[in-house]
Every structure is written in structure tokens, then in C-alpha cells.
mmCIF file of N, CA and C in Angstrom:
data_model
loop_
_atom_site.group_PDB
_atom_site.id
_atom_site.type_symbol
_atom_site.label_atom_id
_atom_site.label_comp_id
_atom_site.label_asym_id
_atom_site.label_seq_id
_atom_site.Cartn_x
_atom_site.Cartn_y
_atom_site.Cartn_z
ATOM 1 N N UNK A 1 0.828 -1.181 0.000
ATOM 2 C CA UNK A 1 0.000 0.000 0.000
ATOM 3 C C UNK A 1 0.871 1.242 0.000
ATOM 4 N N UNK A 2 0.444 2.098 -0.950
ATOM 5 C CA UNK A 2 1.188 3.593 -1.305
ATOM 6 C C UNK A 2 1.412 4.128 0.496
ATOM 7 N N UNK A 3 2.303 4.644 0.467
ATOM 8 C CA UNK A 3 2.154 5.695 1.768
ATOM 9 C C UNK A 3 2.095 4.800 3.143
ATOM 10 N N UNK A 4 2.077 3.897 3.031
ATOM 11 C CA UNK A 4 1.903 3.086 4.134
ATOM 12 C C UNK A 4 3.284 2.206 4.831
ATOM 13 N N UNK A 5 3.844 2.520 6.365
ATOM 14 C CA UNK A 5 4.983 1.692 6.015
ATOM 15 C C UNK A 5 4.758 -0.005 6.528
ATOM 16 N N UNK A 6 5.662 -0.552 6.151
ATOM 17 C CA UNK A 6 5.194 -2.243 6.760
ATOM 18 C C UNK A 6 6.549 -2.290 7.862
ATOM 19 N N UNK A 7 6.984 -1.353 8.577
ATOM 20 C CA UNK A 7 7.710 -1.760 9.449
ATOM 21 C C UNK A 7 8.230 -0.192 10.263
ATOM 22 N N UNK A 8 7.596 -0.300 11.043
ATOM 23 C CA UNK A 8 7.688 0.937 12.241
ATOM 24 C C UNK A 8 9.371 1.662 11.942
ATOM 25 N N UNK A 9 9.371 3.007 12.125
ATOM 26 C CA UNK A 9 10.801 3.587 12.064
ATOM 27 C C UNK A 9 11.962 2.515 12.900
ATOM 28 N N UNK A 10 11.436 2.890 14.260
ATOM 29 C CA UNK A 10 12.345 2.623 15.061
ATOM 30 C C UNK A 10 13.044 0.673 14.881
ATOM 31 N N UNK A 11 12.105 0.400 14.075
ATOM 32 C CA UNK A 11 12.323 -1.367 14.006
ATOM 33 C C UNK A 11 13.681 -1.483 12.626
ATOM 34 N N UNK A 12 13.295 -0.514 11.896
ATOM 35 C CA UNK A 12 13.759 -0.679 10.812
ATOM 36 C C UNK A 12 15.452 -0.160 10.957
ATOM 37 N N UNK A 13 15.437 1.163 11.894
ATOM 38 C CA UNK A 13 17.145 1.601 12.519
ATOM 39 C C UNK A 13 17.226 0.513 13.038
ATOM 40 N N UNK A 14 16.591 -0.361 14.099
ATOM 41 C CA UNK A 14 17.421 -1.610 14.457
ATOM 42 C C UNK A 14 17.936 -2.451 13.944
ATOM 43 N N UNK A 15 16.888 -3.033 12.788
ATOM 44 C CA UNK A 15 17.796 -4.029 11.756
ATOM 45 C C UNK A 15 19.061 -3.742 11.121
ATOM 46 N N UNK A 16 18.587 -2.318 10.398
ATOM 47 C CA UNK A 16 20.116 -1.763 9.854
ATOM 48 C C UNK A 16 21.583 -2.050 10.835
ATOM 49 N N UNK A 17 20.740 -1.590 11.942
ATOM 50 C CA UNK A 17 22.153 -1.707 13.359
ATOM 51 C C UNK A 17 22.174 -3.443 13.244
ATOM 52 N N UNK A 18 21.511 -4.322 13.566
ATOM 53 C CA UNK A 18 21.754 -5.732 13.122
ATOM 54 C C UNK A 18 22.705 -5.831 12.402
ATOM 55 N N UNK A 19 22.652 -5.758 11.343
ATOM 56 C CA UNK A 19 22.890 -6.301 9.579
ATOM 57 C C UNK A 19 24.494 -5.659 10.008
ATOM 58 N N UNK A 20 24.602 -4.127 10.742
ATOM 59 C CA UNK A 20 25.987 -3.840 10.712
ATOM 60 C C UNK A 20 26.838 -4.298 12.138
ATOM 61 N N UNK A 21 26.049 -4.768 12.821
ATOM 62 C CA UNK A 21 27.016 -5.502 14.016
ATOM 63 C C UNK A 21 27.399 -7.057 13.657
ATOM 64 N N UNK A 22 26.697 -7.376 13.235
ATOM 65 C CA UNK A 22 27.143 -8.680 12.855
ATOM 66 C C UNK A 22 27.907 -8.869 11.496
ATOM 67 N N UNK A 23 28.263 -8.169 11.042
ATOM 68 C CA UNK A 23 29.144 -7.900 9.787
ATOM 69 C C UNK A 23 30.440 -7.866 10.439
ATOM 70 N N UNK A 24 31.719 -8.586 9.609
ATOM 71 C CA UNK A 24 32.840 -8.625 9.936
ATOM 72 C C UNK A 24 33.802 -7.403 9.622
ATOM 73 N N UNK A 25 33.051 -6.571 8.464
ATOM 74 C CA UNK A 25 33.635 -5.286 7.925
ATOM 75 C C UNK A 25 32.519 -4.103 7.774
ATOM 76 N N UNK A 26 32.934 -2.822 6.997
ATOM 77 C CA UNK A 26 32.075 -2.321 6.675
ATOM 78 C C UNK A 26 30.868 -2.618 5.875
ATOM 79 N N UNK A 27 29.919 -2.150 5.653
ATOM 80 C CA UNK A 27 28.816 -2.747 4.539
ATOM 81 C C UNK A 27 28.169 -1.680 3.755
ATOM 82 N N UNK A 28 27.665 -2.041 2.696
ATOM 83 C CA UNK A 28 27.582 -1.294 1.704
ATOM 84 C C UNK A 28 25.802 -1.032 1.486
ATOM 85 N N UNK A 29 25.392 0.176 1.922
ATOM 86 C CA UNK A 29 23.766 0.256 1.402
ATOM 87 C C UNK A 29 23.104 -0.929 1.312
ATOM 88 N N UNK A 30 23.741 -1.874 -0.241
ATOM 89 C CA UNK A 30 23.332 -2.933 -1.029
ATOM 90 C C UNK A 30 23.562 -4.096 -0.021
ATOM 91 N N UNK A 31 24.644 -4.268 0.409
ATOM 92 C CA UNK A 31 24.544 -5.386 1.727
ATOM 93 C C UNK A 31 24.480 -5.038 2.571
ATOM 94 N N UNK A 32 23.484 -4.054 3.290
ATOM 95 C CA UNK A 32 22.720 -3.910 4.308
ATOM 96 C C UNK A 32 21.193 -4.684 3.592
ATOM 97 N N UNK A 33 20.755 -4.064 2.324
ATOM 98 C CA UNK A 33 20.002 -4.154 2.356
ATOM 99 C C UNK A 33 19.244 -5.747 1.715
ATOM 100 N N UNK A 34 20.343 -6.585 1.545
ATOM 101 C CA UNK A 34 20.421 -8.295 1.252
ATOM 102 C C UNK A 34 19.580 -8.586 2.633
ATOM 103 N N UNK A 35 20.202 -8.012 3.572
ATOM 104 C CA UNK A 35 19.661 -8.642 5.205
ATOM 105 C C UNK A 35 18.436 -8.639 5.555
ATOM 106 N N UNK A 36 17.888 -7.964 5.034
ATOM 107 C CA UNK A 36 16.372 -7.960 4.985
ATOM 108 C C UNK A 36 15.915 -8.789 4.464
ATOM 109 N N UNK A 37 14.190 -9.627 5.189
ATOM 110 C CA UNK A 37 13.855 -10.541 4.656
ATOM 111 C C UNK A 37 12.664 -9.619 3.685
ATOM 112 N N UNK A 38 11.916 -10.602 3.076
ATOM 113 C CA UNK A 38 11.069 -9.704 1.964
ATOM 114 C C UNK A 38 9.931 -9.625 2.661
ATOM 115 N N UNK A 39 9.180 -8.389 2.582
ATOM 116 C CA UNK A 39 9.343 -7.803 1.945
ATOM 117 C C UNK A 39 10.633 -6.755 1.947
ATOM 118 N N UNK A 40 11.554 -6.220 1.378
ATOM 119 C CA UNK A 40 12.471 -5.748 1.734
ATOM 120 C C UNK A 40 12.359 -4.285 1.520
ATOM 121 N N UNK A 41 12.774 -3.153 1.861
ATOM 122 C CA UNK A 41 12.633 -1.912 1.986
ATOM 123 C C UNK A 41 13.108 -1.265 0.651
ATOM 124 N N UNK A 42 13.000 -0.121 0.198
ATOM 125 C CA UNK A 42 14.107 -0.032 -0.855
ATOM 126 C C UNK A 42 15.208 0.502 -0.603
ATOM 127 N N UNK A 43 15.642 0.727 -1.144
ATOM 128 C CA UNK A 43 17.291 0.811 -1.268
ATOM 129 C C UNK A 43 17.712 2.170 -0.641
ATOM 130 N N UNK A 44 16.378 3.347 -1.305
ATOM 131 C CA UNK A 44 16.480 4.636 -1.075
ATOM 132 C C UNK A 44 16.248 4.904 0.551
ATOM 133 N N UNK A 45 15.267 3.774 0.875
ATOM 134 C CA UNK A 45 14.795 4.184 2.506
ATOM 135 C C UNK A 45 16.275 3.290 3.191
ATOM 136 N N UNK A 46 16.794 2.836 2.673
ATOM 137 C CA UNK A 46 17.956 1.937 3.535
ATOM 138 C C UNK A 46 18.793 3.366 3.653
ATOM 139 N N UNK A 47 19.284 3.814 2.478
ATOM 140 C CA UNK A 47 20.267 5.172 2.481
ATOM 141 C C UNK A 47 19.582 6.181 3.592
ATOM 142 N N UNK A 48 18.351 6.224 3.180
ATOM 143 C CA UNK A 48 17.867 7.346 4.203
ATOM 144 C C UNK A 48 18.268 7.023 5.656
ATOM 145 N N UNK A 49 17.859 5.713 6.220
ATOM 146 C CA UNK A 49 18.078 5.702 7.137
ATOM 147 C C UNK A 49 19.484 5.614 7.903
ATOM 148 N N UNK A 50 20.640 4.869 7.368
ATOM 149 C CA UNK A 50 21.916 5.329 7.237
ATOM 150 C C UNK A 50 22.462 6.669 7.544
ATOM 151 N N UNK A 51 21.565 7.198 6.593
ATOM 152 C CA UNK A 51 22.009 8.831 6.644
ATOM 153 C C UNK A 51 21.256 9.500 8.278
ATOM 154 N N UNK A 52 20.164 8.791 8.373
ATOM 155 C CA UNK A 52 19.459 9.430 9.782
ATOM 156 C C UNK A 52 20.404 9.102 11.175
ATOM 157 N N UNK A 53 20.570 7.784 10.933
ATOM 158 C CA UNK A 53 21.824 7.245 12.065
ATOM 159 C C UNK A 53 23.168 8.022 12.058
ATOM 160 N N UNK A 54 23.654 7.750 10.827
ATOM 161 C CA UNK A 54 24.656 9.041 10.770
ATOM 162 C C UNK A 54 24.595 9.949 11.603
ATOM 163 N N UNK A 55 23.853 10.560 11.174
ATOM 164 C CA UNK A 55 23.503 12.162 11.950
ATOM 165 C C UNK A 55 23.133 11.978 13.584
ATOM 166 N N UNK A 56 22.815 10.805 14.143
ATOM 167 C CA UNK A 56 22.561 10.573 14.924
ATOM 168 C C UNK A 56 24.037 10.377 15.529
ATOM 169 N N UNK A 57 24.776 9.836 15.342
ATOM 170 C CA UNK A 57 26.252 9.411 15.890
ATOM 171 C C UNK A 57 26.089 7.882 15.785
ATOM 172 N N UNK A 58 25.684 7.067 15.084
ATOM 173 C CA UNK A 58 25.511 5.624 15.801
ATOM 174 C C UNK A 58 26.075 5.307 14.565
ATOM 175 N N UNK A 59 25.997 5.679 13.379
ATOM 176 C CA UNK A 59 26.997 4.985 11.803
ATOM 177 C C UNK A 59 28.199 6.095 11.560
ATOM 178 N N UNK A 60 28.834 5.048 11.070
ATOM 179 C CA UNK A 60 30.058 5.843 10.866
ATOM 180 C C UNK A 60 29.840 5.542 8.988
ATOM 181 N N UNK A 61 30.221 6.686 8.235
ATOM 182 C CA UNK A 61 30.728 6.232 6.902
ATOM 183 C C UNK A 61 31.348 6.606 6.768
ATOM 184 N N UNK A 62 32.163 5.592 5.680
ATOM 185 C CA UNK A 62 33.694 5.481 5.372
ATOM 186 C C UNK A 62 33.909 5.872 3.449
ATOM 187 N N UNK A 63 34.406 6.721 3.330
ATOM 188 C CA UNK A 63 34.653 6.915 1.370
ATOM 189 C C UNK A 63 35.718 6.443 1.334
ATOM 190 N N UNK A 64 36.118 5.286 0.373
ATOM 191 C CA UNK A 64 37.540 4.905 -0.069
ATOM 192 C C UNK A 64 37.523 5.317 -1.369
ATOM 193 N N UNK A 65 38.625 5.569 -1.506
ATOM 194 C CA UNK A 65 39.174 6.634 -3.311
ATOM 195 C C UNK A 65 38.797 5.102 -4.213
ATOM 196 N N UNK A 66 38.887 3.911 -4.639
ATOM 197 C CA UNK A 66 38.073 3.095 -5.363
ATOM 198 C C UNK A 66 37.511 1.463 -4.703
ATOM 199 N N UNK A 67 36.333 2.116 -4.163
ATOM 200 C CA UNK A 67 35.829 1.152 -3.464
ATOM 201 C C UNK A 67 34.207 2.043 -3.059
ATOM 202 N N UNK A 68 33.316 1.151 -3.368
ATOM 203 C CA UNK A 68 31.723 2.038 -2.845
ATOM 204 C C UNK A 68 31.791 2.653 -1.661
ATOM 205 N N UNK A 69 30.817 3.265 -1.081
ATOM 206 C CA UNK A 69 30.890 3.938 0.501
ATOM 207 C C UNK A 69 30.158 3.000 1.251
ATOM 208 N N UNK A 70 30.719 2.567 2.443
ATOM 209 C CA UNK A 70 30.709 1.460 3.259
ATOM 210 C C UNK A 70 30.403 2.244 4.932
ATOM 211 N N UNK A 71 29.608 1.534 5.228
ATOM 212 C CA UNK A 71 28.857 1.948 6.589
ATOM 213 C C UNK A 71 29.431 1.115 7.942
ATOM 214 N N UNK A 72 29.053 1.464 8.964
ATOM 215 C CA UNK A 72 29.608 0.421 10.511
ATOM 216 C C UNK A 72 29.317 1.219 11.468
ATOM 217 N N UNK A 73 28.602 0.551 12.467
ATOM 218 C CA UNK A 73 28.612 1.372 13.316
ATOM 219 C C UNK A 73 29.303 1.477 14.532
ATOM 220 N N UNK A 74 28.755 2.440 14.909
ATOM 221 C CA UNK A 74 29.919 3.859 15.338
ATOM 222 C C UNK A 74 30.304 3.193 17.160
ATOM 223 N N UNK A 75 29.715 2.015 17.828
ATOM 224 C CA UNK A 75 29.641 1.780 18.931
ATOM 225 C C UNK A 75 28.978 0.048 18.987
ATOM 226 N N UNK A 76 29.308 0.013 20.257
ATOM 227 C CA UNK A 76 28.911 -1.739 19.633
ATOM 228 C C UNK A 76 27.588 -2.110 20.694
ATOM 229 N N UNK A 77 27.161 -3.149 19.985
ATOM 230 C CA UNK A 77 25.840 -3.132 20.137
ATOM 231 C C UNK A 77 25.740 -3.414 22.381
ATOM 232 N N UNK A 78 26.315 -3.702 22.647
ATOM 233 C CA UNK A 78 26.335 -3.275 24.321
ATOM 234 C C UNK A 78 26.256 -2.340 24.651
ATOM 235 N N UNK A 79 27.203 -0.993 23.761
ATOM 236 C CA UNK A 79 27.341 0.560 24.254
ATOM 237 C C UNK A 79 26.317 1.096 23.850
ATOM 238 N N UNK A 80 25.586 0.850 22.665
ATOM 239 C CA UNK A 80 24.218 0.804 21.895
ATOM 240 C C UNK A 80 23.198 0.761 23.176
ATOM 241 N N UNK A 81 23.393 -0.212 23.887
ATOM 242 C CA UNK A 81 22.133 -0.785 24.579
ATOM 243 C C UNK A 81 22.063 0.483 26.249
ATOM 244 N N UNK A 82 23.619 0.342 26.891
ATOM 245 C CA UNK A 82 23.802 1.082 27.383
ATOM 246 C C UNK A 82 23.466 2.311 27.292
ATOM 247 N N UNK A 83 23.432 2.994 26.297
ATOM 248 C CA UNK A 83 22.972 4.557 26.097
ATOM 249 C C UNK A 83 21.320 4.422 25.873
ATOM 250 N N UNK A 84 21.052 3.619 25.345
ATOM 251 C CA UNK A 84 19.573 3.670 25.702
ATOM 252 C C UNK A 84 19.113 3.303 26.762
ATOM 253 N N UNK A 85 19.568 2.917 27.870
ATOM 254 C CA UNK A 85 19.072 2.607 29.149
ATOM 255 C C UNK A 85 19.049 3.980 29.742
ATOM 256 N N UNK A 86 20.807 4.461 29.355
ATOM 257 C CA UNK A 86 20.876 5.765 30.577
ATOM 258 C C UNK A 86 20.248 7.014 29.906
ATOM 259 N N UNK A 87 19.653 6.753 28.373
ATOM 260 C CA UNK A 87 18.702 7.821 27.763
ATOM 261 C C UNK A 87 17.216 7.864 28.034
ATOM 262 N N UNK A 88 16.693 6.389 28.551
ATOM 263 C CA UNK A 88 14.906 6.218 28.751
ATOM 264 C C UNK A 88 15.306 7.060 30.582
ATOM 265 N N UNK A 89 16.813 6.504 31.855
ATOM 266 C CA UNK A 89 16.657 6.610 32.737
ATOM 267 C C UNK A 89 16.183 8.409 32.773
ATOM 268 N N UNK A 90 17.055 8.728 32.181
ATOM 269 C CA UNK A 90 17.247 10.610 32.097
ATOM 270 C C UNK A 90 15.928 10.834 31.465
ATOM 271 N N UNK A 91 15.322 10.791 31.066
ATOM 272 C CA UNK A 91 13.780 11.155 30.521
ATOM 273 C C UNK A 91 12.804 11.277 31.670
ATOM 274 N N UNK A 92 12.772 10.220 32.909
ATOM 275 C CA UNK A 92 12.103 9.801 33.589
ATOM 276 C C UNK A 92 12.079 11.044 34.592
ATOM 277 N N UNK A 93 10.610 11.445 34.958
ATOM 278 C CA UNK A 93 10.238 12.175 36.196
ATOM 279 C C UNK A 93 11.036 12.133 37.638
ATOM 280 N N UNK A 94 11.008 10.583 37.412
ATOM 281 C CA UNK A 94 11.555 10.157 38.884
ATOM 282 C C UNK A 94 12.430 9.068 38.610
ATOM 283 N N UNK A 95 14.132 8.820 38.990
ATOM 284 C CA UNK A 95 14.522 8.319 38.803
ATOM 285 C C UNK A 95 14.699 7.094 39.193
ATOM 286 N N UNK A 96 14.565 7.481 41.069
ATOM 287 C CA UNK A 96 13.799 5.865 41.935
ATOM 288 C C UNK A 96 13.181 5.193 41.678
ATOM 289 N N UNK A 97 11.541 5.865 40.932
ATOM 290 C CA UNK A 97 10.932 5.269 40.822
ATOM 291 C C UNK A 97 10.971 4.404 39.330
ATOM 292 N N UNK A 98 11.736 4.913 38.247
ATOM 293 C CA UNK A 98 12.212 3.640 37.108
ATOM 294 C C UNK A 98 12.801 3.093 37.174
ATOM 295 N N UNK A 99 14.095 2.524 38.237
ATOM 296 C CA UNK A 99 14.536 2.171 38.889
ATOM 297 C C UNK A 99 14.598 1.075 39.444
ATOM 298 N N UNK A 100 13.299 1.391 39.944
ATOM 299 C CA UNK A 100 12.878 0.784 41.129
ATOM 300 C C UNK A 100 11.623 -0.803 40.226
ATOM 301 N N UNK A 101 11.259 0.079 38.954
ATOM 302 C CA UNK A 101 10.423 -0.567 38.199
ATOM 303 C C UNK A 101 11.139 -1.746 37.560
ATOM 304 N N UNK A 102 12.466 -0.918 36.866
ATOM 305 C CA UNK A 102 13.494 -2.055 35.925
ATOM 306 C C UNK A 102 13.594 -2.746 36.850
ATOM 307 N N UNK A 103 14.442 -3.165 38.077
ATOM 308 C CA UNK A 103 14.886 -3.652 38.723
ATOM 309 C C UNK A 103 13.914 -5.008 38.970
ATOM 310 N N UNK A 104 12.650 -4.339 39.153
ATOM 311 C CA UNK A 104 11.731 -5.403 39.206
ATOM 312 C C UNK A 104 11.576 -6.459 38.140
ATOM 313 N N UNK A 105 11.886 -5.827 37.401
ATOM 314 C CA UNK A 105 11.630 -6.839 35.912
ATOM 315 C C UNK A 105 12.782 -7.666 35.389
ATOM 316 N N UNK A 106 13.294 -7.296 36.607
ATOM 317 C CA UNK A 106 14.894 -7.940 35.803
ATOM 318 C C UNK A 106 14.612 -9.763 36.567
ATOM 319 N N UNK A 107 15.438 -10.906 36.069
ATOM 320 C CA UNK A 107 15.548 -12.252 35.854
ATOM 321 C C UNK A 107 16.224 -12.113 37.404
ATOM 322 N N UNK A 108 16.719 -13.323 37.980
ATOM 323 C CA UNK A 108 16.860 -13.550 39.471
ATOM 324 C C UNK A 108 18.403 -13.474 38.620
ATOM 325 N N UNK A 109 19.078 -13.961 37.238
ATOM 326 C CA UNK A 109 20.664 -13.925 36.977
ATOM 327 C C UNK A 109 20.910 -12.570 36.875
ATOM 328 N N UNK A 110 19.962 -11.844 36.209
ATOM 329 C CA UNK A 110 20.431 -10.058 35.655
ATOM 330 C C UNK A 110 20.330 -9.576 37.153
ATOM 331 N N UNK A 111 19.599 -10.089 38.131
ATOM 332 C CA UNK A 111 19.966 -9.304 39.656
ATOM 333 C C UNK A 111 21.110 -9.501 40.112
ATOM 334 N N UNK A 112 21.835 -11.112 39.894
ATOM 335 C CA UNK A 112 22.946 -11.167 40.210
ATOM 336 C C UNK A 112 24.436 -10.192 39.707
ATOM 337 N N UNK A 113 23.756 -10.052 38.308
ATOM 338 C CA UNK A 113 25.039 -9.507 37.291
ATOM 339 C C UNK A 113 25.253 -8.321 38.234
ATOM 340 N N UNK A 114 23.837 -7.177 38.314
ATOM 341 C CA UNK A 114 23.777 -6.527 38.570
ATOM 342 C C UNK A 114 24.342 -6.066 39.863
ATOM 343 N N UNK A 115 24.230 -6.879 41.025
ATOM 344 C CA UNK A 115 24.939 -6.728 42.224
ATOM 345 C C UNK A 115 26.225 -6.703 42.183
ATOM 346 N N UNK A 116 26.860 -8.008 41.535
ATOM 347 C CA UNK A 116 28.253 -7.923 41.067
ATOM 348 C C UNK A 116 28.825 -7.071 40.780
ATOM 349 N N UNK A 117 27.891 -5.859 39.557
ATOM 350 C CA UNK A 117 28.407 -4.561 39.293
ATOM 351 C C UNK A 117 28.625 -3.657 40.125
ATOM 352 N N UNK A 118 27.377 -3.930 40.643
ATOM 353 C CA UNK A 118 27.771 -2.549 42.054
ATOM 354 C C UNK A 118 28.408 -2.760 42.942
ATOM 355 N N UNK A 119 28.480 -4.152 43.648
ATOM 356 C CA UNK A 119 29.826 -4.596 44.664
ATOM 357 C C UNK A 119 30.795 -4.524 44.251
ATOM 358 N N UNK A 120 31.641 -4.377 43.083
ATOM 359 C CA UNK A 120 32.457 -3.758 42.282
ATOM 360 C C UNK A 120 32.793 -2.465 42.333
ATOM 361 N N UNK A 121 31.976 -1.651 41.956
ATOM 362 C CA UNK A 121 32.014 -0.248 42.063
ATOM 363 C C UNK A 121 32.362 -0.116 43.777
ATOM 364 N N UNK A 122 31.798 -0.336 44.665
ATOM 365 C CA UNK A 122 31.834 0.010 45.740
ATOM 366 C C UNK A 122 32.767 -0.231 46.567
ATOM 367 N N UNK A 123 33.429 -1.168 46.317
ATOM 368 C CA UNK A 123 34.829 -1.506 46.849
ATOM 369 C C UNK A 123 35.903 -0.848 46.847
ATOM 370 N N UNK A 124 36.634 -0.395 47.808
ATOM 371 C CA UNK A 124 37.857 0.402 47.612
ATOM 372 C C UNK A 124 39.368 -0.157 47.191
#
């Protein structure tokens, strides 16, 4: 359908980030856009979005004097994950109280990780 998309913005920067973390090198528009299953996006919305991440700080592009322009991103998908944690925490009204929410939701192992981290930190 004209005008209509079949895959939410924010789903579609993730795959791109997919397709380039799991790549052993840079990747090219065209093999970003292999990674997609079909229906597949076009080519122009793959660039666009490239170009939106770009600007965002999360892709890096690379021009080689004879070789296409090749994409990667700019941080790896942990530091990725990390900045969106400490970007939803900083949004929040109250910081205890999201906090206090994640924490709840976390697995009885991610409580462990988590203690580990901070008994870490806290140690002199």
C-alpha cells in the first residue's frame, strides 16, 4: 500500500544496526540491504536511514578513493544498549521510581550480574 509503512521507524534503525554488528567489515547500502527478509525496503529508505543514524552518531561512513561507501557502526551493540538505558533513565520524572520498576523486571541472573556490578564499584 502507497504511503503506508510495513515496518515501524524505530524497528527498521534496528535491523540496519543488526545487519551492521554482525558484519565482519564495513557494509555497503546494497549489503545492508540483502539482510532484509522480503518484503524488503528499498534501497532509497535503507540510504535514508543510514544517513538518519549518521547524523545521529551511531553509523560511521567510510569513502575509499576506489571502493563504494561502506557503513559500521559507530559503537557496539552493548554501548548501543547502554545509552539507551541511561537515555529512557534521564527522561524519567523520577529516577527511583524507574529504577525501582526495571529492577523489578529484571531475571533472578540479571539481579545477580547486577549486584556484582555494584559490589564492584563500591569496593575500595
Amino acid at each position: 500500500m502507497a504511503g503506508q509503512r510495513s515496518r515501524p521507524r524505530g524497528q527498521l534503525e534496528q535491523a540496519v544496526l543488526e545487519a551492521l554488528w554482525t558484519a565482519d567489515a564495513g557494509l555497503t547500502a546494497r549489503q545492508v540491504l540483502e539482510v532484509f527478509d522480503e518484503p524488503r525496503p528499498a534501497l532509497t529508505t535503507v540510504l535514508t536511514v543510514l544517513d538518519r543514524l549518521g547524523r545521529k552518531g551511531t553509523v560511521v561512513r567510510e569513502q575509499h578513493d576506489d571502493a563504494p561507501l561502506t557503513f559500521h557502526a559507530a559503537h557496539s551493540r552493548e554501548d548501543h544498549t547502554a545509552s539507551l538505558m541511561a537515555n529512557a533513565l534521564a527522561a524519567s520524572s523520577d529516577r527511583e521510581a524507574a529504577l525501582l520498576q526495571f529492577t523489578g523486571s529484571l531475571a533472578s541472573g540479571d539481579l545477580e550480574v547486577l549486584r556484582r556490578a555494584i559490589d564492584s564499584r563500591t569496593r575500595p
